JSON list of C-alpha atoms in Angstrom, two decimals:
[
{"chain": "A", "resi": 180, "resn": "MET", "atom": "CA", "xyz": [0.04, 0.17, 0.00]},
{"chain": "A", "resi": 181, "resn": "GLU", "atom": "CA", "xyz": [1.26, 3.50, -1.02]},
{"chain": "A", "resi": 182, "resn": "ARG", "atom": "CA", "xyz": [1.91, 6.07, 1.95]},
{"chain": "A", "resi": 183, "resn": "LEU", "atom": "CA", "xyz": [-0.93, 8.57, 2.53]},
{"chain": "A", "resi": 184, "resn": "ARG", "atom": "CA", "xyz": [-0.41, 11.98, 1.01]},
{"chain": "A", "resi": 185, "resn": "ILE", "atom": "CA", "xyz": [-1.78, 14.20, 3.59]},
{"chain": "A", "resi": 186, "resn": "ALA", "atom": "CA", "xyz": [-2.47, 18.06, 3.37]},
{"chain": "A", "resi": 187, "resn": "LEU", "atom": "CA", "xyz": [-0.84, 19.64, 6.51]},
{"chain": "A", "resi": 188, "resn": "LEU", "atom": "CA", "xyz": [-2.60, 23.03, 7.16]},
{"chain": "A", "resi": 189, "resn": "ASN", "atom": "CA", "xyz": [-0.17, 24.71, 9.58]},
{"chain": "A", "resi": 190, "resn": "ALA", "atom": "CA", "xyz": [-2.09, 27.66, 11.25]},
{"chain": "A", "resi": 191, "resn": "ALA", "atom": "CA", "xyz": [1.06, 28.26, 13.65]},
{"chain": "A", "resi": 192, "resn": "HIS", "atom": "CA", "xyz": [2.37, 31.91, 13.12]},
{"chain": "A", "resi": 193, "resn": "ASP", "atom": "CA", "xyz": [5.96, 30.46, 13.56]},
{"chain": "A", "resi": 194, "resn": "PRO", "atom": "CA", "xyz": [5.29, 27.07, 11.76]},
{"chain": "A", "resi": 195, "resn": "ALA", "atom": "CA", "xyz": [8.49, 25.39, 12.16]},
{"chain": "A", "resi": 196, "resn": "ASP", "atom": "CA", "xyz": [8.35, 23.55, 15.41]},
{"chain": "A", "resi": 197, "resn": "THR", "atom": "CA", "xyz": [4.57, 22.43, 14.66]},
{"chain": "A", "resi": 198, "resn": "ALA", "atom": "CA", "xyz": [5.58, 21.05, 11.42]},
{"chain": "A", "resi": 199, "resn": "ARG", "atom": "CA", "xyz": [8.36, 19.11, 13.19]},
{"chain": "A", "resi": 200, "resn": "ASN", "atom": "CA", "xyz": [5.88, 17.80, 15.70]},
{"chain": "A", "resi": 201, "resn": "PHE", "atom": "CA", "xyz": [3.36, 16.52, 13.10]},
{"chain": "A", "resi": 202, "resn": "ARG", "atom": "CA", "xyz": [6.29, 15.18, 10.83]},
{"chain": "A", "resi": 203, "resn": "ARG", "atom": "CA", "xyz": [7.51, 13.11, 13.84]},
{"chain": "A", "resi": 204, "resn": "GLU", "atom": "CA", "xyz": [4.02, 11.67, 14.70]},
{"chain": "A", "resi": 205, "resn": "VAL", "atom": "CA", "xyz": [2.12, 11.18, 11.55]},
{"chain": "A", "resi": 206, "resn": "ASP", "atom": "CA", "xyz": [3.12, 8.26, 9.41]},
{"chain": "A", "resi": 207, "resn": "ALA", "atom": "CA", "xyz": [2.36, 9.64, 6.01]},
{"chain": "A", "resi": 208, "resn": "ASP", "atom": "CA", "xyz": [3.78, 11.89, 3.38]},
{"chain": "A", "resi": 209, "resn": "LEU", "atom": "CA", "xyz": [2.83, 15.36, 4.56]},
{"chain": "A", "resi": 210, "resn": "VAL", "atom": "CA", "xyz": [2.35, 18.31, 2.06]},
{"chain": "A", "resi": 211, "resn": "GLU", "atom": "CA", "xyz": [2.79, 21.17, 4.17]},
{"chain": "A", "resi": 212, "resn": "PHE", "atom": "CA", "xyz": [1.03, 24.60, 3.71]},
{"chain": "A", "resi": 213, "resn": "HIS", "atom": "CA", "xyz": [1.61, 27.60, 5.95]},
{"chain": "A", "resi": 214, "resn": "ALA", "atom": "CA", "xyz": [-2.34, 28.46, 6.29]},
{"chain": "A", "resi": 215, "resn": "ALA", "atom": "CA", "xyz": [-1.58, 31.24, 8.71]},
{"chain": "A", "resi": 216, "resn": "GLY", "atom": "CA", "xyz": [0.80, 32.83, 6.03]},
{"chain": "A", "resi": 217, "resn": "GLY", "atom": "CA", "xyz": [-1.92, 32.64, 3.50]},
{"chain": "A", "resi": 218, "resn": "GLU", "atom": "CA", "xyz": [-1.04, 29.31, 1.88]},
{"chain": "A", "resi": 219, "resn": "LEU", "atom": "CA", "xyz": [-3.71, 26.76, 1.04]},
{"chain": "A", "resi": 220, "resn": "PRO", "atom": "CA", "xyz": [-3.84, 23.69, -1.31]},
{"chain": "A", "resi": 221, "resn": "GLU", "atom": "CA", "xyz": [-5.26, 24.80, -4.76]},
{"chain": "A", "resi": 222, "resn": "ASP", "atom": "CA", "xyz": [-7.16, 21.42, -4.75]},
{"chain": "A", "resi": 223, "resn": "TYR", "atom": "CA", "xyz": [-8.44, 18.53, -2.71]},
{"chain": "A", "resi": 224, "resn": "ASP", "atom": "CA", "xyz": [-6.17, 15.97, -4.36]},
{"chain": "A", "resi": 225, "resn": "PHE", "atom": "CA", "xyz": [-4.90, 14.45, -0.94]},
{"chain": "A", "resi": 226, "resn": "ASP", "atom": "CA", "xyz": [-5.92, 11.24, 0.81]},
{"chain": "A", "resi": 227, "resn": "ALA", "atom": "CA", "xyz": [-6.70, 13.47, 3.85]},
{"chain": "A", "resi": 228, "resn": "ALA", "atom": "CA", "xyz": [-6.01, 16.95, 5.73]},
{"chain": "A", "resi": 229, "resn": "ILE", "atom": "CA", "xyz": [-4.83, 17.84, 9.07]},
{"chain": "A", "resi": 230, "resn": "VAL", "atom": "CA", "xyz": [-5.37, 21.53, 10.66]},
{"chain": "A", "resi": 231, "resn": "THR", "atom": "CA", "xyz": [-2.93, 22.42, 13.26]},
{"chain": "A", "resi": 232, "resn": "GLY", "atom": "CA", "xyz": [-3.06, 24.71, 16.40]},
{"chain": "A", "resi": 233, "resn": "SER", "atom": "CA", "xyz": [-2.78, 28.39, 16.39]},
{"chain": "A", "resi": 234, "resn": "ARG", "atom": "CA", "xyz": [-2.29, 31.39, 18.66]},
{"chain": "A", "resi": 235, "resn": "ALA", "atom": "CA", "xyz": [-5.35, 32.78, 16.71]},
{"chain": "A", "resi": 236, "resn": "SER", "atom": "CA", "xyz": [-8.97, 32.39, 17.49]},
{"chain": "A", "resi": 237, "resn": "VAL", "atom": "CA", "xyz": [-11.23, 31.39, 14.80]},
{"chain": "A", "resi": 238, "resn": "TYR", "atom": "CA", "xyz": [-13.43, 34.47, 15.28]},
{"chain": "A", "resi": 239, "resn": "TRP", "atom": "CA", "xyz": [-10.73, 36.95, 14.83]},
{"chain": "A", "resi": 240, "resn": "ASP", "atom": "CA", "xyz": [-11.85, 38.98, 11.74]},
{"chain": "A", "resi": 241, "resn": "GLU", "atom": "CA", "xyz": [-8.47, 40.57, 11.57]},
{"chain": "A", "resi": 242, "resn": "GLU", "atom": "CA", "xyz": [-6.71, 37.54, 10.78]},
{"chain": "A", "resi": 243, "resn": "GLU", "atom": "CA", "xyz": [-7.43, 37.38, 6.86]},
{"chain": "A", "resi": 244, "resn": "TRP", "atom": "CA", "xyz": [-6.31, 33.92, 6.51]},
{"chain": "A", "resi": 245, "resn": "ILE", "atom": "CA", "xyz": [-8.85, 32.46, 8.89]},
{"chain": "A", "resi": 246, "resn": "ALA", "atom": "CA", "xyz": [-11.99, 32.65, 6.57]},
{"chain": "A", "resi": 247, "resn": "PRO", "atom": "CA", "xyz": [-10.42, 31.17, 3.44]},
{"chain": "A", "resi": 248, "resn": "THR", "atom": "CA", "xyz": [-8.99, 28.23, 5.68]},
{"chain": "A", "resi": 249, "resn": "ARG", "atom": "CA", "xyz": [-12.26, 27.63, 6.93]},
{"chain": "A", "resi": 250, "resn": "GLU", "atom": "CA", "xyz": [-13.98, 27.64, 3.53]},
{"chain": "A", "resi": 251, "resn": "TRP", "atom": "CA", "xyz": [-11.32, 25.18, 2.33]},
{"chain": "A", "resi": 252, "resn": "VAL", "atom": "CA", "xyz": [-12.19, 22.77, 5.06]},
{"chain": "A", "resi": 253, "resn": "ALA", "atom": "CA", "xyz": [-15.90, 23.10, 4.58]},
{"chain": "A", "resi": 254, "resn": "ARG", "atom": "CA", "xyz": [-15.30, 22.34, 0.82]},
{"chain": "A", "resi": 255, "resn": "ALA", "atom": "CA", "xyz": [-12.77, 19.36, 1.55]},
{"chain": "A", "resi": 256, "resn": "HIS", "atom": "CA", "xyz": [-15.69, 18.08, 3.94]},
{"chain": "A", "resi": 257, "resn": "GLU", "atom": "CA", "xyz": [-18.32, 18.26, 1.34]},
{"chain": "A", "resi": 258, "resn": "ARG", "atom": "CA", "xyz": [-15.90, 16.27, -0.98]},
{"chain": "A", "resi": 259, "resn": "GLY", "atom": "CA", "xyz": [-15.66, 13.44, 1.68]},
{"chain": "A", "resi": 260, "resn": "LEU", "atom": "CA", "xyz": [-12.04, 14.31, 2.51]},
{"chain": "A", "resi": 261, "resn": "PRO", "atom": "CA", "xyz": [-10.95, 12.98, 5.77]},
{"chain": "A", "resi": 262, "resn": "ILE", "atom": "CA", "xyz": [-10.05, 15.83, 8.12]},
{"chain": "A", "resi": 263, "resn": "LEU", "atom": "CA", "xyz": [-8.33, 15.87, 11.61]},
{"chain": "A", "resi": 264, "resn": "GLY", "atom": "CA", "xyz": [-8.31, 19.21, 13.27]},
{"chain": "A", "resi": 265, "resn": "VAL", "atom": "CA", "xyz": [-6.19, 19.68, 16.42]},
{"chain": "A", "resi": 266, "resn": "CYS", "atom": "CA", "xyz": [-6.81, 22.51, 19.15]},
{"chain": "A", "resi": 267, "resn": "PHE", "atom": "CA", "xyz": [-7.37, 25.52, 16.78]},
{"chain": "A", "resi": 268, "resn": "GLY", "atom": "CA", "xyz": [-7.71, 23.19, 14.10]},
{"chain": "A", "resi": 269, "resn": "HIS", "atom": "CA", "xyz": [-10.61, 21.30, 15.99]},
{"chain": "A", "resi": 270, "resn": "GLN", "atom": "CA", "xyz": [-12.48, 24.51, 16.57]},
{"chain": "A", "resi": 271, "resn": "LEU", "atom": "CA", "xyz": [-11.88, 25.71, 12.91]},
{"chain": "A", "resi": 272, "resn": "VAL", "atom": "CA", "xyz": [-13.56, 22.31, 11.79]},
{"chain": "A", "resi": 273, "resn": "ALA", "atom": "CA", "xyz": [-16.21, 22.76, 14.02]},
{"chain": "A", "resi": 274, "resn": "ALA", "atom": "CA", "xyz": [-17.00, 26.29, 12.88]},
{"chain": "A", "resi": 275, "resn": "ALA", "atom": "CA", "xyz": [-16.70, 25.36, 9.31]},
{"chain": "A", "resi": 276, "resn": "LEU", "atom": "CA", "xyz": [-19.38, 22.56, 9.64]},
{"chain": "A", "resi": 277, "resn": "GLY", "atom": "CA", "xyz": [-21.74, 24.85, 11.66]},
{"chain": "A", "resi": 278, "resn": "GLY", "atom": "CA", "xyz": [-20.57, 24.62, 15.12]},
{"chain": "A", "resi": 279, "resn": "THR", "atom": "CA", "xyz": [-20.16, 27.47, 17.53]},
{"chain": "A", "resi": 280, "resn": "VAL", "atom": "CA", "xyz": [-16.81, 28.64, 19.20]},
{"chain": "A", "resi": 281, "resn": "GLU", "atom": "CA", "xyz": [-16.60, 30.87, 22.08]},
{"chain": "A", "resi": 282, "resn": "GLY", "atom": "CA", "xyz": [-13.90, 32.25, 24.31]},
{"chain": "A", "resi": 283, "resn": "MET", "atom": "CA", "xyz": [-13.62, 30.63, 28.10]},
{"chain": "A", "resi": 284, "resn": "ASP", "atom": "CA", "xyz": [-12.25, 33.54, 29.97]},
{"chain": "A", "resi": 285, "resn": "GLU", "atom": "CA", "xyz": [-9.80, 31.29, 31.43]},
{"chain": "A", "resi": 286, "resn": "TYR", "atom": "CA", "xyz": [-7.10, 28.82, 30.15]},
{"chain": "A", "resi": 287, "resn": "GLU", "atom": "CA", "xyz": [-7.07, 25.23, 30.41]},
{"chain": "A", "resi": 288, "resn": "ILE", "atom": "CA", "xyz": [-3.48, 24.27, 30.36]},
{"chain": "A", "resi": 289, "resn": "GLY", "atom": "CA", "xyz": [-0.96, 21.40, 31.20]},
{"chain": "A", "resi": 290, "resn": "TYR", "atom": "CA", "xyz": [-1.67, 17.72, 31.60]},
{"chain": "A", "resi": 291, "resn": "ARG", "atom": "CA", "xyz": [-5.14, 17.08, 32.14]},
{"chain": "A", "resi": 292, "resn": "ASP", "atom": "CA", "xyz": [-7.38, 13.95, 31.85]},
{"chain": "A", "resi": 293, "resn": "VAL", "atom": "CA", "xyz": [-9.92, 13.58, 29.30]},
{"chain": "A", "resi": 294, "resn": "THR", "atom": "CA", "xyz": [-12.60, 10.77, 28.76]},
{"chain": "A", "resi": 295, "resn": "HIS", "atom": "CA", "xyz": [-13.73, 9.13, 25.81]},
{"chain": "A", "resi": 296, "resn": "ASP", "atom": "CA", "xyz": [-16.80, 7.03, 25.30]},
{"chain": "A", "resi": 297, "resn": "GLY", "atom": "CA", "xyz": [-15.39, 4.21, 23.26]},
{"chain": "A", "resi": 298, "resn": "SER", "atom": "CA", "xyz": [-17.69, 4.85, 20.34]},
{"chain": "A", "resi": 299, "resn": "ASP", "atom": "CA", "xyz": [-15.22, 5.59, 17.62]},
{"chain": "A", "resi": 300, "resn": "ARG", "atom": "CA", "xyz": [-12.16, 3.94, 16.09]},
{"chain": "A", "resi": 301, "resn": "LEU", "atom": "CA", "xyz": [-10.07, 7.16, 16.43]},
{"chain": "A", "resi": 302, "resn": "PHE", "atom": "CA", "xyz": [-9.53, 6.14, 20.24]},
{"chain": "A", "resi": 303, "resn": "ASP", "atom": "CA", "xyz": [-8.69, 2.62, 19.44]},
{"chain": "A", "resi": 304, "resn": "GLY", "atom": "CA", "xyz": [-5.96, 1.44, 21.95]},
{"chain": "A", "resi": 305, "resn": "VAL", "atom": "CA", "xyz": [-6.55, 4.52, 24.29]},
{"chain": "A", "resi": 306, "resn": "ASP", "atom": "CA", "xyz": [-7.71, 4.10, 27.85]},
{"chain": "A", "resi": 307, "resn": "SER", "atom": "CA", "xyz": [-11.44, 5.45, 28.40]},
{"chain": "A", "resi": 308, "resn": "GLU", "atom": "CA", "xyz": [-9.69, 8.02, 30.63]},
{"chain": "A", "resi": 309, "resn": "PHE", "atom": "CA", "xyz": [-6.30, 9.17, 29.41]},
{"chain": "A", "resi": 310, "resn": "THR", "atom": "CA", "xyz": [-3.67, 11.98, 29.94]},
{"chain": "A", "resi": 311, "resn": "VAL", "atom": "CA", "xyz": [-3.24, 14.79, 27.46]},
{"chain": "A", "resi": 312, "resn": "PHE", "atom": "CA", "xyz": [-1.39, 18.22, 27.29]},
{"chain": "A", "resi": 313, "resn": "THR", "atom": "CA", "xyz": [-3.89, 21.07, 26.64]},
{"chain": "A", "resi": 314, "resn": "THR", "atom": "CA", "xyz": [-3.55, 24.85, 26.11]},
{"chain": "A", "resi": 315, "resn": "HIS", "atom": "CA", "xyz": [-6.59, 26.77, 25.14]},
{"chain": "A", "resi": 316, "resn": "SER", "atom": "CA", "xyz": [-8.73, 29.86, 26.01]},
{"chain": "A", "resi": 317, "resn": "ASP", "atom": "CA", "xyz": [-11.53, 28.92, 23.44]},
{"chain": "A", "resi": 318, "resn": "ALA", "atom": "CA", "xyz": [-13.95, 26.05, 23.31]},
{"chain": "A", "resi": 319, "resn": "VAL", "atom": "CA", "xyz": [-16.27, 24.27, 20.88]},
{"chain": "A", "resi": 320, "resn": "THR", "atom": "CA", "xyz": [-19.62, 25.18, 22.97]},
{"chain": "A", "resi": 321, "resn": "GLU", "atom": "CA", "xyz": [-21.98, 23.99, 20.31]},
{"chain": "A", "resi": 322, "resn": "LEU", "atom": "CA", "xyz": [-21.19, 20.83, 18.04]},
{"chain": "A", "resi": 323, "resn": "PRO", "atom": "CA", "xyz": [-21.77, 21.14, 14.23]},
{"chain": "A", "resi": 324, "resn": "PRO", "atom": "CA", "xyz": [-25.40, 19.66, 13.32]},
{"chain": "A", "resi": 325, "resn": "ASN", "atom": "CA", "xyz": [-25.29, 15.89, 13.35]},
{"chain": "A", "resi": 326, "resn": "ALA", "atom": "CA", "xyz": [-22.11, 15.71, 14.92]},
{"chain": "A", "resi": 327, "resn": "GLU", "atom": "CA", "xyz": [-21.24, 13.17, 17.75]},
{"chain": "A", "resi": 328, "resn": "LEU", "atom": "CA", "xyz": [-19.57, 13.99, 20.86]},
{"chain": "A", "resi": 329, "resn": "LEU", "atom": "CA", "xyz": [-16.49, 11.51, 21.52]},
{"chain": "A", "resi": 330, "resn": "ALA", "atom": "CA", "xyz": [-14.51, 12.93, 24.43]},
{"chain": "A", "resi": 331, "resn": "GLU", "atom": "CA", "xyz": [-14.76, 15.70, 26.96]},
{"chain": "A", "resi": 332, "resn": "ASN", "atom": "CA", "xyz": [-13.73, 16.63, 30.52]},
{"chain": "A", "resi": 333, "resn": "ASP", "atom": "CA", "xyz": [-14.74, 19.43, 33.12]},
{"chain": "A", "resi": 334, "resn": "TYR", "atom": "CA", "xyz": [-13.64, 22.05, 30.42]},
{"chain": "A", "resi": 335, "resn": "GLY", "atom": "CA", "xyz": [-15.98, 20.88, 27.72]},
{"chain": "A", "resi": 336, "resn": "VAL", "atom": "CA", "xyz": [-15.72, 19.08, 24.42]},
{"chain": "A", "resi": 337, "resn": "HIS", "atom": "CA", "xyz": [-12.48, 17.53, 23.63]},
{"chain": "A", "resi": 338, "resn": "ALA", "atom": "CA", "xyz": [-13.34, 15.40, 20.46]},
{"chain": "A", "resi": 339, "resn": "PHE", "atom": "CA", "xyz": [-16.01, 15.20, 18.21]},
{"chain": "A", "resi": 340, "resn": "ARG", "atom": "CA", "xyz": [-16.91, 13.71, 14.82]},
{"chain": "A", "resi": 341, "resn": "ARG", "atom": "CA", "xyz": [-19.02, 14.54, 11.93]},
{"chain": "A", "resi": 342, "resn": "GLY", "atom": "CA", "xyz": [-18.83, 12.13, 8.97]},
{"chain": "A", "resi": 343, "resn": "ASN", "atom": "CA", "xyz": [-15.18, 12.06, 7.69]},
{"chain": "A", "resi": 344, "resn": "ALA", "atom": "CA", "xyz": [-14.19, 15.08, 9.80]},
{"chain": "A", "resi": 345, "resn": "TYR", "atom": "CA", "xyz": [-12.78, 14.90, 13.37]},
{"chain": "A", "resi": 346, "resn": "GLY", "atom": "CA", "xyz": [-11.44, 17.31, 16.13]},
{"chain": "A", "resi": 347, "resn": "VAL", "atom": "CA", "xyz": [-9.43, 16.94, 19.20]},
{"chain": "A", "resi": 348, "resn": "GLN", "atom": "CA", "xyz": [-9.16, 19.94, 21.62]},
{"chain": "A", "resi": 349, "resn": "PHE", "atom": "CA", "xyz": [-5.97, 18.46, 23.14]},
{"chain": "A", "resi": 350, "resn": "HIS", "atom": "CA", "xyz": [-2.33, 18.30, 21.66]},
{"chain": "A", "resi": 351, "resn": "PRO", "atom": "CA", "xyz": [-1.43, 14.84, 20.97]},
{"chain": "A", "resi": 352, "resn": "GLU", "atom": "CA", "xyz": [1.55, 15.82, 18.91]},
{"chain": "A", "resi": 353, "resn": "TYR", "atom": "CA", "xyz": [3.28, 17.84, 21.63]},
{"chain": "A", "resi": 354, "resn": "ASP", "atom": "CA", "xyz": [6.74, 16.94, 23.24]},
{"chain": "A", "resi": 355, "resn": "THR", "atom": "CA", "xyz": [7.87, 18.31, 26.44]},
{"chain": "A", "resi": 356, "resn": "GLU", "atom": "CA", "xyz": [10.03, 20.90, 24.88]},
{"chain": "A", "resi": 357, "resn": "THR", "atom": "CA", "xyz": [7.05, 22.27, 23.05]},
{"chain": "A", "resi": 358, "resn": "ALA", "atom": "CA", "xyz": [4.84, 22.11, 26.16]},
{"chain": "A", "resi": 359, "resn": "GLU", "atom": "CA", "xyz": [7.40, 24.09, 28.10]},
{"chain": "A", "resi": 360, "resn": "ARG", "atom": "CA", "xyz": [8.03, 26.70, 25.42]},
{"chain": "A", "resi": 361, "resn": "VAL", "atom": "CA", "xyz": [4.11, 27.17, 24.95]},
{"chain": "A", "resi": 362, "resn": "THR", "atom": "CA", "xyz": [3.81, 27.52, 28.80]},
{"chain": "A", "resi": 363, "resn": "VAL", "atom": "CA", "xyz": [6.52, 29.93, 29.26]},
{"chain": "A", "resi": 364, "resn": "ARG", "atom": "CA", "xyz": [5.17, 32.54, 26.79]},
{"chain": "A", "resi": 365, "resn": "LYS", "atom": "CA", "xyz": [1.58, 32.58, 28.29]},
{"chain": "A", "resi": 366, "resn": "ASP", "atom": "CA", "xyz": [2.35, 36.19, 29.53]},
{"chain": "A", "resi": 367, "resn": "ASP", "atom": "CA", "xyz": [-1.15, 36.53, 30.62]},
{"chain": "A", "resi": 368, "resn": "LEU", "atom": "CA", "xyz": [-1.25, 33.71, 33.02]},
{"chain": "A", "resi": 369, "resn": "ALA", "atom": "CA", "xyz": [-0.46, 34.26, 36.76]},
{"chain": "A", "resi": 370, "resn": "GLU", "atom": "CA", "xyz": [3.06, 33.34, 37.46]},
{"chain": "A", "resi": 371, "resn": "GLU", "atom": "CA", "xyz": [2.03, 30.70, 40.19]},
{"chain": "A", "resi": 372, "resn": "ARG", "atom": "CA", "xyz": [-0.22, 28.89, 37.74]},
{"chain": "A", "resi": 373, "resn": "LYS", "atom": "CA", "xyz": [2.53, 29.08, 34.94]},
{"chain": "A", "resi": 374, "resn": "ALA", "atom": "CA", "xyz": [5.12, 27.44, 37.49]},
{"chain": "A", "resi": 375, "resn": "ALA", "atom": "CA", "xyz": [2.47, 24.82, 38.54]},
{"chain": "A", "resi": 376, "resn": "VAL", "atom": "CA", "xyz": [2.00, 23.98, 34.91]},
{"chain": "A", "resi": 377, "resn": "LEU", "atom": "CA", "xyz": [5.90, 23.87, 34.32]},
{"chain": "A", "resi": 378, "resn": "ASP", "atom": "CA", "xyz": [6.37, 21.77, 37.51]},
{"chain": "A", "resi": 379, "resn": "GLY", "atom": "CA", "xyz": [3.76, 19.26, 35.97]},
{"chain": "A", "resi": 380, "resn": "ILE", "atom": "CA", "xyz": [5.85, 18.82, 32.55]},
{"chain": "A", "resi": 381, "resn": "THR", "atom": "CA", "xyz": [7.54, 15.57, 33.67]},
{"chain": "A", "resi": 382, "resn": "ALA", "atom": "CA", "xyz": [9.00, 12.53, 31.96]},
{"chain": "A", "resi": 383, "resn": "GLU", "atom": "CA", "xyz": [6.05, 10.52, 33.85]},
{"chain": "A", "resi": 384, "resn": "ASN", "atom": "CA", "xyz": [3.28, 12.91, 32.52]},
{"chain": "A", "resi": 385, "resn": "TYR", "atom": "CA", "xyz": [4.57, 12.83, 29.00]},
{"chain": "A", "resi": 386, "resn": "ASP", "atom": "CA", "xyz": [4.89, 9.13, 29.04]},
{"chain": "A", "resi": 387, "resn": "ALA", "atom": "CA", "xyz": [1.17, 8.94, 30.19]},
{"chain": "A", "resi": 388, "resn": "ALA", "atom": "CA", "xyz": [0.18, 11.53, 27.31]},
{"chain": "A", "resi": 389, "resn": "CYS", "atom": "CA", "xyz": [2.08, 9.50, 24.71]},
{"chain": "A", "resi": 390, "resn": "GLU", "atom": "CA", "xyz": [-0.84, 6.95, 24.77]},
{"chain": "A", "resi": 391, "resn": "ALA", "atom": "CA", "xyz": [-3.06, 9.47, 22.91]},
{"chain": "A", "resi": 392, "resn": "LYS", "atom": "CA", "xyz": [-0.58, 9.65, 20.09]},
{"chain": "A", "resi": 393, "resn": "ARG", "atom": "CA", "xyz": [-2.16, 6.42, 18.84]},
{"chain": "A", "resi": 394, "resn": "LEU", "atom": "CA", "xyz": [-5.02, 8.49, 17.33]},
{"chain": "A", "resi": 395, "resn": "PHE", "atom": "CA", "xyz": [-2.86, 9.63, 14.41]},
{"chain": "A", "resi": 396, "resn": "ASP", "atom": "CA", "xyz": [-2.27, 6.05, 13.39]},
{"chain": "A", "resi": 397, "resn": "ASN", "atom": "CA", "xyz": [-5.96, 5.59, 13.86]},
{"chain": "A", "resi": 398, "resn": "PHE", "atom": "CA", "xyz": [-6.67, 8.62, 11.63]},
{"chain": "A", "resi": 399, "resn": "CYS", "atom": "CA", "xyz": [-4.32, 7.21, 8.95]},
{"chain": "A", "resi": 400, "resn": "ALA", "atom": "CA", "xyz": [-6.13, 3.88, 9.04]},
{"chain": "A", "resi": 401, "resn": "PHE", "atom": "CA", "xyz": [-9.55, 5.58, 8.63]},
{"chain": "A", "resi": 402, "resn": "ALA", "atom": "CA", "xyz": [-8.09, 7.74, 5.74]},
{"chain": "A", "resi": 403, "resn": "ALA", "atom": "CA", "xyz": [-6.59, 4.80, 4.06]},
{"chain": "A", "resi": 404, "resn": "ALA", "atom": "CA", "xyz": [-9.72, 2.79, 4.19]},
{"chain": "A", "resi": 405, "resn": "ARG", "atom": "CA", "xyz": [-11.39, 5.59, 2.18]},
{"chain": "A", "resi": 406, "resn": "THR", "atom": "CA", "xyz": [-8.88, 5.93, -0.57]},
{"chain": "A", "resi": 407, "resn": "PRO", "atom": "CA", "xyz": [-8.82, 3.52, -3.59]},
{"chain": "A", "resi": 408, "resn": "ARG", "atom": "CA", "xyz": [-4.89, 3.31, -3.08]},
{"chain": "A", "resi": 409, "resn": "ALA", "atom": "CA", "xyz": [-5.65, 1.18, 0.08]},
{"chain": "A", "resi": 410, "resn": "ALA", "atom": "CA", "xyz": [-6.20, -1.83, -2.20]},
{"chain": "A", "resi": 411, "resn": "ASP", "atom": "CA", "xyz": [-3.11, -1.35, -4.22]}
]
C-alpha cells in the first residue's frame, strides 16, 4: 500500500516547530501549507487533511487567513476528504461545519485527564480516561449539526466527529520541549499557575500522554480505508 498523502494546514504563526511535531508523529507524506501565512492547497487531491493549532481564535476577523482556511475545510468536507483538526484546528473544523466556538475567559493548560466514550475507532487502544497536554482559552460550545461528541472533561468538548471530519481539542503531537515553550510564553497567566504547569511537565506525565498519540495512526487507518490506493 502506498503511503498516504496528507495536506498539513499549518495554522501556527511560527510554523517550524509545529511542522516538526506533526512530521514526527504522523506516518504519512505530509504536504505542508502555511495557512497562517496565506498558503492553502489549490485543490483537494489528497488522502486526508490535518489542521494544526494556532495562537489565533477562529472568530478573529482581523486575521485574514482564517476565513479562507475555514472555507477550504468546509469544501474538503463536502468532497468527503478525511479531516483531523487539532486544538485551533478542532475549533476551525467545528466552525466550518456549523458549530459554535467561544472564548472561555480562562485557560485550560497543562497535563489533564480526558474521557472518551469508546464509540469511535479514533480512540482505539486509548484508555477511556487518558492524559493529554492542553492549552486553550476557546472552546467548541455547540457541536456542528449531526456531529457526535467523542471525548470531554470538565472544561467541555475534547473530541467530536461529523462524517469524515474529526476534531480533538488537546495536543497529542506535543513533546515536552513544546509544552514548556508554549507555557513560558503565556504572559497573561499568573506566575503561580505558570510555575505549577511547568512543574507538571515531567517524564512521567509525558509518557502517560504518549498513549493519545495512537489517534494519529488510527486517523491514518481511517483515511486509508477511504482511498482507492488502500487496495493497491
